[in-house]
C-alpha positions as a printed NumPy array, in Angstrom:
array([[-12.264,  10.137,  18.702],
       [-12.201,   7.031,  19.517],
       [-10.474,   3.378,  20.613],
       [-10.548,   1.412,  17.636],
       [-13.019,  -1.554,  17.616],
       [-14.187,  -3.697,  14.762],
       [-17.249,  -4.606,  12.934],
       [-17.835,  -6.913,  10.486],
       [-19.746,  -9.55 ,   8.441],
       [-19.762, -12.959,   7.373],
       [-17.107, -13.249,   4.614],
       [-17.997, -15.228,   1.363],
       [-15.785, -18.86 ,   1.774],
       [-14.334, -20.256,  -0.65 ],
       [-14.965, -23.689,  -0.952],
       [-12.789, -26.962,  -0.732],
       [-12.697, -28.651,  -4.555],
       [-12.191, -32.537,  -4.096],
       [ -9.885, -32.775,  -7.301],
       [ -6.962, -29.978,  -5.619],
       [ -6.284, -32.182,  -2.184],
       [ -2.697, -33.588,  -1.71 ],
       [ -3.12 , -37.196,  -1.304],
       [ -0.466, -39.865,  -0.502],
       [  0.417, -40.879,  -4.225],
       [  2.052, -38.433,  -6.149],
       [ -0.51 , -36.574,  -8.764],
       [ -0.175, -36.653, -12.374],
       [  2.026, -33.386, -12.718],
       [  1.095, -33.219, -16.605],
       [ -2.644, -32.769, -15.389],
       [ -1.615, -30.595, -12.675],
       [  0.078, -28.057, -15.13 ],
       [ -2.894, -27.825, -17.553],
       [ -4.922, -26.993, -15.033],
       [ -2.824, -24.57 , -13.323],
       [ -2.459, -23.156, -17.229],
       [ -6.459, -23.084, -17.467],
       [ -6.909, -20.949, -14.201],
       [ -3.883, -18.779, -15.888],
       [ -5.79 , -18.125, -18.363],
       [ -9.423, -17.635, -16.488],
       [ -7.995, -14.74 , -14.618],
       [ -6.075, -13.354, -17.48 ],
       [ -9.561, -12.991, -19.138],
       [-10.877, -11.752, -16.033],
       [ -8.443,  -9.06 , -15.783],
       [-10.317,  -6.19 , -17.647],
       [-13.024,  -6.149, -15.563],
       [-11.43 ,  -5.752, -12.213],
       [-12.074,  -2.42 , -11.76 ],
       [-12.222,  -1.857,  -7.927],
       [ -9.456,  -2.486,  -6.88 ],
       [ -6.032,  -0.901,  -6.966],
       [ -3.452,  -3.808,  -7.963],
       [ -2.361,  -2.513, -11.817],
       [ -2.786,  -6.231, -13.839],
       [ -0.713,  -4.764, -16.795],
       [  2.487,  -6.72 , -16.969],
       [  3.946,  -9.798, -18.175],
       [  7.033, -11.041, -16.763],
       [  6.939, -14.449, -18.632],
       [ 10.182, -14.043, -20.029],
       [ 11.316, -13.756, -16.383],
       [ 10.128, -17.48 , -16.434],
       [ 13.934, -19.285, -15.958],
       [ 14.36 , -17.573, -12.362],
       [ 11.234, -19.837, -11.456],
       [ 13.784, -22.493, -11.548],
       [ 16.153, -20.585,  -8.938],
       [ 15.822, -20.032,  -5.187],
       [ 16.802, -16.404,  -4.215],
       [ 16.38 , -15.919,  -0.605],
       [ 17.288, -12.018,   0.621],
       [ 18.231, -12.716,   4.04 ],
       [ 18.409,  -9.856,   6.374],
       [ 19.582,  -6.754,   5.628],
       [ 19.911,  -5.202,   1.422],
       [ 22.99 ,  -4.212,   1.541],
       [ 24.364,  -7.347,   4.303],
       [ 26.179, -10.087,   2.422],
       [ 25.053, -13.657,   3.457],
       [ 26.77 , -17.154,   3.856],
       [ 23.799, -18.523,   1.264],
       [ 25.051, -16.596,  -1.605],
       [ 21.617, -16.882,  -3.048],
       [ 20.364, -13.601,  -3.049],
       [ 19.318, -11.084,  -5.49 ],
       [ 20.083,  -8.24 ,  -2.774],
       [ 22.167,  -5.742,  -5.75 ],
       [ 18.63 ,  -5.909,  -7.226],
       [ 16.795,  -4.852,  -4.074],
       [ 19.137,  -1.984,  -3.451],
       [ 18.689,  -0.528,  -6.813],
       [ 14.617,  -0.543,  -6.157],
       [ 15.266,   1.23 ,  -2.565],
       [ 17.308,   3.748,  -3.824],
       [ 14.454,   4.457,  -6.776],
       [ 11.77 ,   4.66 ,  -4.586],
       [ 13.638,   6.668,  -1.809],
       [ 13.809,   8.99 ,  -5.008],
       [ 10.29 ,   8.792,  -5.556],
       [  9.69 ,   9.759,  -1.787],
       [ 11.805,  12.71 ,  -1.653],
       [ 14.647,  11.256,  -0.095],
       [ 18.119,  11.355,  -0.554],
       [ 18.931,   7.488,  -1.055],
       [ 22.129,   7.692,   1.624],
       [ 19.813,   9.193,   4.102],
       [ 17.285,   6.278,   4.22 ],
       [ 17.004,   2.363,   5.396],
       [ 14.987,   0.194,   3.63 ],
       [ 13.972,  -2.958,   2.002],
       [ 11.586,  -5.06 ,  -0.09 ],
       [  8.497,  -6.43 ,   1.708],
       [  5.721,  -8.853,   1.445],
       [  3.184,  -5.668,   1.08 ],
       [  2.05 ,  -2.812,   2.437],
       [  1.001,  -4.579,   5.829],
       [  4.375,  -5.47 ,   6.238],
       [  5.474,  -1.984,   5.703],
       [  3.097,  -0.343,   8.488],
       [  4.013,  -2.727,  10.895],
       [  7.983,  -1.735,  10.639],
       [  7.145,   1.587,  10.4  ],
       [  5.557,   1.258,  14.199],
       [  7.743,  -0.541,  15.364],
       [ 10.408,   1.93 ,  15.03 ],
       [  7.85 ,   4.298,  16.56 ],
       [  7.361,   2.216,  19.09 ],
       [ 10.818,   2.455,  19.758],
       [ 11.329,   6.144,  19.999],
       [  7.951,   6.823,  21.871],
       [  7.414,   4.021,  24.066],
       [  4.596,   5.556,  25.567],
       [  2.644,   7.645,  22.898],
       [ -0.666,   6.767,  21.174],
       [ -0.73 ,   5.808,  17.827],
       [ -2.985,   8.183,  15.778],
       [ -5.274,   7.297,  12.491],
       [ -8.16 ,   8.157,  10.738],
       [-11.41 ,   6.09 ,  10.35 ],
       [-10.061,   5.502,   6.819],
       [ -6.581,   4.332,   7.616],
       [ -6.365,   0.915,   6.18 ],
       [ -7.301,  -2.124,   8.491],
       [ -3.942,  -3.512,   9.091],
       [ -2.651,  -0.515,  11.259],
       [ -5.411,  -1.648,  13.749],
       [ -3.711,  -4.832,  13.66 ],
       [ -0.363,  -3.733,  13.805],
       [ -1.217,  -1.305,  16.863],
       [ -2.281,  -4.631,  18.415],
       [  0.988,  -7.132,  17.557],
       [  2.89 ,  -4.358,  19.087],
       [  1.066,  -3.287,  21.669],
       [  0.368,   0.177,  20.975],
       [ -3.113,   2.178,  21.699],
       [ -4.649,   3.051,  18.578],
       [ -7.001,   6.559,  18.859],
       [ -8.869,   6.747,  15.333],
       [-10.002,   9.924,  14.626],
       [-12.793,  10.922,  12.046],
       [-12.05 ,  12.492,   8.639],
       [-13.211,  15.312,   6.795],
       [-15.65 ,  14.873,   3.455],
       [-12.993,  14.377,   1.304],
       [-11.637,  11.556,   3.701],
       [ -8.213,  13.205,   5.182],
       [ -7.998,  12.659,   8.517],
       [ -9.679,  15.921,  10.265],
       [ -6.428,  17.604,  11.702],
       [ -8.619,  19.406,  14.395],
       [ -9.889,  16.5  ,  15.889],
       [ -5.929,  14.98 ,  15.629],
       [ -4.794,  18.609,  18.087],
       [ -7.147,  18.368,  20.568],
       [ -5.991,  14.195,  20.918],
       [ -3.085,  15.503,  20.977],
       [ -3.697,  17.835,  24.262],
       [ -5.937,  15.593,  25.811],
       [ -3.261,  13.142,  25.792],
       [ -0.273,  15.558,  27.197],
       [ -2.863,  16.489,  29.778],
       [ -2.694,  12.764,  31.297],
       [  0.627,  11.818,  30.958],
       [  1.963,  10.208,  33.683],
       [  5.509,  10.419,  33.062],
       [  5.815,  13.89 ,  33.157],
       [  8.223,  15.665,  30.908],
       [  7.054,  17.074,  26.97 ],
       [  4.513,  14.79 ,  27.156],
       [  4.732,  10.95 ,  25.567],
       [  4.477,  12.207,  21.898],
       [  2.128,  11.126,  19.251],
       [  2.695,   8.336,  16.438],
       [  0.614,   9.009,  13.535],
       [ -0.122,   7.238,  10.378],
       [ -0.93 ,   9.302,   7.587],
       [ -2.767,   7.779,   4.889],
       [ -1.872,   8.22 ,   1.394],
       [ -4.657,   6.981,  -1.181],
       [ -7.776,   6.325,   1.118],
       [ -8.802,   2.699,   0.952],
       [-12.636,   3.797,  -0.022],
       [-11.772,   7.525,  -1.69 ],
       [ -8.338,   7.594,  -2.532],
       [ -7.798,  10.943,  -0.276],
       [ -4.189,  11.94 ,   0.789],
       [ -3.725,  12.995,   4.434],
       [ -1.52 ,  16.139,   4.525],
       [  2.003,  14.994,   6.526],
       [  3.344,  18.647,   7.064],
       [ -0.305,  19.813,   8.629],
       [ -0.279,  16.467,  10.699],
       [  2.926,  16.773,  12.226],
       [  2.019,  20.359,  13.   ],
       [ -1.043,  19.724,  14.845],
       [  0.083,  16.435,  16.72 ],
       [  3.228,  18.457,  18.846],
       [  0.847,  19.007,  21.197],
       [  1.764,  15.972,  22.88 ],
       [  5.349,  16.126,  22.492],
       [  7.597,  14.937,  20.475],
       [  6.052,  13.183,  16.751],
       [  6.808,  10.411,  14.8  ],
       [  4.813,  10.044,  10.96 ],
       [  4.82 ,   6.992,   9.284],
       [  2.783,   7.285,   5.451],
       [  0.599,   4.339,   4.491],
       [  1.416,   5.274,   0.971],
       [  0.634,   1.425,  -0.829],
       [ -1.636,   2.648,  -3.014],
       [ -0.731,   6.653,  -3.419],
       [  2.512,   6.836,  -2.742],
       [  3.627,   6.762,  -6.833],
       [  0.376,   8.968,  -7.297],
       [  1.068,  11.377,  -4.804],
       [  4.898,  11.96 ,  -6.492],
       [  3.749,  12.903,  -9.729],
       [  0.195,  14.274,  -8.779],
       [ -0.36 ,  17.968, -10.704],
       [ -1.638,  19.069,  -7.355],
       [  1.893,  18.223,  -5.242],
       [ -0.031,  16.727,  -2.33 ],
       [  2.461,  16.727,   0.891],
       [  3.258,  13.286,   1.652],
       [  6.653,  12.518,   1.804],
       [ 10.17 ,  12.652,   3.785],
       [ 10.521,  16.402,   2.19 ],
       [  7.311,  17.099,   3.803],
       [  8.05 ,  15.359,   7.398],
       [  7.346,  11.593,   6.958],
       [  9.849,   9.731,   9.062],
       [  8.668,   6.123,   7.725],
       [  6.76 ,   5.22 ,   4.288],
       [  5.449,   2.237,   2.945],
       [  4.636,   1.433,  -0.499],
       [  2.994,  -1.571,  -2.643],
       [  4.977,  -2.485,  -5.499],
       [  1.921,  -5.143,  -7.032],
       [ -0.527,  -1.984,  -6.639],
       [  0.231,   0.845,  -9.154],
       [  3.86 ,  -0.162, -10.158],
       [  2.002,  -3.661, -10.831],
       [  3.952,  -7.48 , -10.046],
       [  2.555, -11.146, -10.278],
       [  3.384, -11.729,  -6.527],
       [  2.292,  -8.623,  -3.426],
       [  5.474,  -6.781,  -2.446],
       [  6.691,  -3.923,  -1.118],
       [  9.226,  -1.443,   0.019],
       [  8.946,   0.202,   3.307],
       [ 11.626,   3.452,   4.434],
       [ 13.031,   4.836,   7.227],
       [ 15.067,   7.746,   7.887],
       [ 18.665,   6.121,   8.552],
       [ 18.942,   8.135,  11.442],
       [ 16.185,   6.44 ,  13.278],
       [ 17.596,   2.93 ,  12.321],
       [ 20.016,   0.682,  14.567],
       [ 23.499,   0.095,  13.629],
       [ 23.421,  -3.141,  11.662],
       [ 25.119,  -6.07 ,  13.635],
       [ 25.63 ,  -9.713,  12.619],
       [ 22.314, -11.501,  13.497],
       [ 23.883, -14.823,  13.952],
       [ 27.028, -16.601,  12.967],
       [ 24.945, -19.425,  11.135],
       [ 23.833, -16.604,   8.55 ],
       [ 26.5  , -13.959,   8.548],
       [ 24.047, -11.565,   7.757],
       [ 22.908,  -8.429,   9.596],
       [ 19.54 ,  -7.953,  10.221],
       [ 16.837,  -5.256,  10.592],
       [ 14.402,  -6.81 ,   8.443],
       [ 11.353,  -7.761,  10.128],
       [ 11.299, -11.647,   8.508],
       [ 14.834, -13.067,   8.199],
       [ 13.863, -15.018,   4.983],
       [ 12.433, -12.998,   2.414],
       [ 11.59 , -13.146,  -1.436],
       [ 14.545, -12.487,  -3.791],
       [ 12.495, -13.018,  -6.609],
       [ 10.006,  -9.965,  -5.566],
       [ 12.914,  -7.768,  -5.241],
       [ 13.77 ,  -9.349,  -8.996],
       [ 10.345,  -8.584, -10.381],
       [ 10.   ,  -4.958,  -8.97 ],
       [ 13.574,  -3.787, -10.373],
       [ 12.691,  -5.606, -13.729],
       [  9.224,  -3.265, -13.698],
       [ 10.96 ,  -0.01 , -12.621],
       [ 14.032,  -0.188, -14.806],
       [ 11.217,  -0.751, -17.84 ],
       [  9.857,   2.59 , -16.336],
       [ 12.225,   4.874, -14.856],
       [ 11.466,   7.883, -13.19 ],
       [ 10.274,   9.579, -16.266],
       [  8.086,   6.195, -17.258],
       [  6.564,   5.753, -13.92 ],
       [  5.203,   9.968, -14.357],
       [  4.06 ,   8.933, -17.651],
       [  1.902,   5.933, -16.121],
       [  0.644,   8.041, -13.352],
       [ -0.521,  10.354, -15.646],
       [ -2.013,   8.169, -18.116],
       [ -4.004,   6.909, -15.128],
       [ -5.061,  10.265, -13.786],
       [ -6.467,  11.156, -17.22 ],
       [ -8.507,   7.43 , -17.396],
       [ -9.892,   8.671, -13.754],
       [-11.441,  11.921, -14.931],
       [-12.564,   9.908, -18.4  ],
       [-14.608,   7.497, -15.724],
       [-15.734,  10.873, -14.23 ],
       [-17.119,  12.37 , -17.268],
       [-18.86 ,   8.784, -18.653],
       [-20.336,   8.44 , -15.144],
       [-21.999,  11.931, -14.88 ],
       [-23.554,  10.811, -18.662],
       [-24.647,   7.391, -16.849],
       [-26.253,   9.617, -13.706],
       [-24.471,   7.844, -11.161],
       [-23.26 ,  10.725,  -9.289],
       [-19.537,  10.085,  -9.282],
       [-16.854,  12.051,  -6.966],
       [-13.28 ,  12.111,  -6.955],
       [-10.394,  13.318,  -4.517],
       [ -8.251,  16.123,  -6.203],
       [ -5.46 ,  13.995,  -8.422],
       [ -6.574,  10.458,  -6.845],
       [ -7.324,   7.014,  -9.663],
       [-10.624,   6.303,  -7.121],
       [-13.664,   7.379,  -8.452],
       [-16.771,   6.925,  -6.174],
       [-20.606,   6.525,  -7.242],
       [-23.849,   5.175,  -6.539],
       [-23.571,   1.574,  -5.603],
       [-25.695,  -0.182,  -8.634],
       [-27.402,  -3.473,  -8.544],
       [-25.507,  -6.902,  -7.643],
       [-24.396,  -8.43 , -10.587],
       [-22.976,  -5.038, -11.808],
       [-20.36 ,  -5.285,  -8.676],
       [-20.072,  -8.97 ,  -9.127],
       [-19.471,  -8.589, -12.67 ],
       [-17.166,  -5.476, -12.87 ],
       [-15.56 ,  -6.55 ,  -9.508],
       [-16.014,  -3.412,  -7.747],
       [-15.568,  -2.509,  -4.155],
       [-18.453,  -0.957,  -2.156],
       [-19.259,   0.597,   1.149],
       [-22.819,   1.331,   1.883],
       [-25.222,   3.173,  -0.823],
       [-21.333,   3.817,  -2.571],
       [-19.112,   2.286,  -5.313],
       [-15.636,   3.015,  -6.488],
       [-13.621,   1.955,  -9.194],
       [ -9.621,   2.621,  -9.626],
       [ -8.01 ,   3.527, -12.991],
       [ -4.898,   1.259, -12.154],
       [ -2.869,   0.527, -15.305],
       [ -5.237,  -2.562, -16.701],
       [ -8.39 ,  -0.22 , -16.783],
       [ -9.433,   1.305, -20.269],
       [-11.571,   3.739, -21.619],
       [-13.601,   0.532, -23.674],
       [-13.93 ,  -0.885, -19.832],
       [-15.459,   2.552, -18.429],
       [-17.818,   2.766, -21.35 ],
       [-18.806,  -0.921, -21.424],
       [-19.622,  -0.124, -17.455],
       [-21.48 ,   2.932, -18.061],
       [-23.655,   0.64 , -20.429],
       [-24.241,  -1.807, -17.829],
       [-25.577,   1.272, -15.351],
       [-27.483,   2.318, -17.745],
       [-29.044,  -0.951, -18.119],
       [-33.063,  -1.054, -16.037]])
């Protein structure tokens, strides 16, 4: 195990275009809008071969268009009226009480609300740690997703990342004997300061789910345990997964997080993050200027993402959502199949839309968008990626 530290590379930059700087004059809007319609349209036909990462590019709210023309500002808390009145927060407490579904919750028993992402999410899921077990160590694997580093470090919390098994779960093993080192050295005395650990469901690289009820297990060792499950990408997976993997409040989560643009699919990253009510403060009026109680971690925050996700689950349900998963699952072991022909060496997580191979030349990543890590490439069967894509891939890999 040990403290997290960073490594990294020179990012590609983006560079400034001349023609897109605000000047003093005003800029000739009817311009403006056909070119904004023209990069519309270059990413629209870009869409089908983005097949690394996990945001799912099939939708089309355009007839959604008129609430463009609307401001709807959620202040503070879902289910807290607010002097504004312009609020779509019936909306956001319809998607809560879906996805508390989805996470094995019963929706009365559960706080939450609609987020900027999955970030977002993490971050108020430690801070409600944070405020249980002031003094424990927060606990994640060497594929937990970046931002719990940085959410460790906004709050002030020591992160211990721990390595991970082949299939990339986080080794539970390595998580006890943490666990008892740390009780060892307490010095405030008692059951020991606990243990905080993020579980991550849907590894960034391999998709993996960590196991919550074998986590929570192993981490007592240091007292008392608080879970929160990183479940952006695999939360919707993980619920209607063949193989049941244990990820959710049923299984011992206390907090979850999970993306609404990733597999659900939206034009603008969202979110919902949970909490069991019980661990919650007692709403109170944040400010008089408002009226509006508060537990939100921004005080503004989109209406129109709480607007887009309920319009994309109520066109699902919970029986449409398993359909989608599914449909996914079986375009992940197609990719498996058509990259064995292609010799690439693909492997894949038990029920996970990641597929990992040999990384190929250059302009097949550039090309096909896919994400990479070493001498290894993945691609994830969100809800855009075909069966014509996988094979026109293959081709490419194929290709001397």
């Amino acid at each position: 195990m040990t403290d997290t530290a960073t490594t990294s590379t020179a990012p590609d930059t983006v560079p400034e275009i001349p023609e897109l700087l605000i000047e003093d004059a005003p800029a000739d809007t009817a311009a403006d809008t056909a070119r904004l319609l023209d990069l519309t349209s270059a990413l629209r036909s870009e869409a089908p071969r983005i097949l690394g990462f996990p945001g799912n590019l099939a939708f089309d709210f355009s007839d959604l268009g008129p609430a463009l023309a609307v401001l709807t500002n959620n202040v503070g808390d879902p289910t807290s009226g607010d002097a504004s009145g312009v609020h779509t927060k019936a909306y956001e407490q319809a998607v809560v009480r879906f996805l508390a579904q989805t996470a094995g919750a019963r929706p009365d028993d559960v706080y939450g609300y609609v987020t900027t992402g999955g970030t977002e999410g993490i971050l108020f899921g430690l801070a409600t740690a944070r405020r249980h077990l002031p003094h424990a160590h927060v606990y994640a694997s060497d594929q937990a997703h970046y931002s719990v580093a940085k959410a460790a470090d906004l709050l002030g919390l020591r992160l211990v990342t721990l390595p991970s098994n082949d299939d990339g779960t986080l080794d539970p093993e390595s998580l006890k004997l943490a666990s008892f080192f740390h009780r060892r050295v307490n010095p405030h005395g008692g059951r020991g300061p606990g243990a905080i650990v993020v579980a991550t469901i849907g590894t960034t690289m391999c998709g993996a789910y960590d196991d919550v009820t074998e986590l929570r297990k192993w981490a007592t060792a240091s007292g008392d345990v608080y879970i929160h499950a990183d479940a952006a990408s695999g939360g919707p997976i993980a619920a209607h997964a063949p193989s049941a993997p244990r990820w959710n409040f049923t299984h011992g989560a206390d907090s979850i997080s999970i993306s609404g643009h990733k597999i659900i699919g939206a034009p603008v990253p969202c979110g919902v993050v949970l909490a069991r009510k019980n661990l919650i403060d007692e709403p109170v009026i944040a400010s008089e200027y408002t009226k509006a109680s508060a537990r939100t971690l921004g005080c503004s925050r989109s209406g129109l993402a709480a607007l887009l996700l309920w319009s994309a689950l109520r066109r699902l349900g919970h029986s449409g959502l398993r359909a989608h998963i599914l449909r996914c699952l079986e375009t992940a072991q197609y990719a498996v199949d058509q990259l064995t022909r292609a010799g690439v060496r693909p492997t894949r997580t038990a029920d996970s839309l990641t597929v990992c191979f040999d990384r190929p030349a250059d302009w097949v990543v550039h090309k096909w968008h896919l994400a990479c890590e070493g001498s290894t490439a993945h691609l994830i069967t969100a809800g855009h990626v075909t069966r014509t894509a996988i094979d026109d891939l293959c081709r490419d890999l194929s290709t001397p």
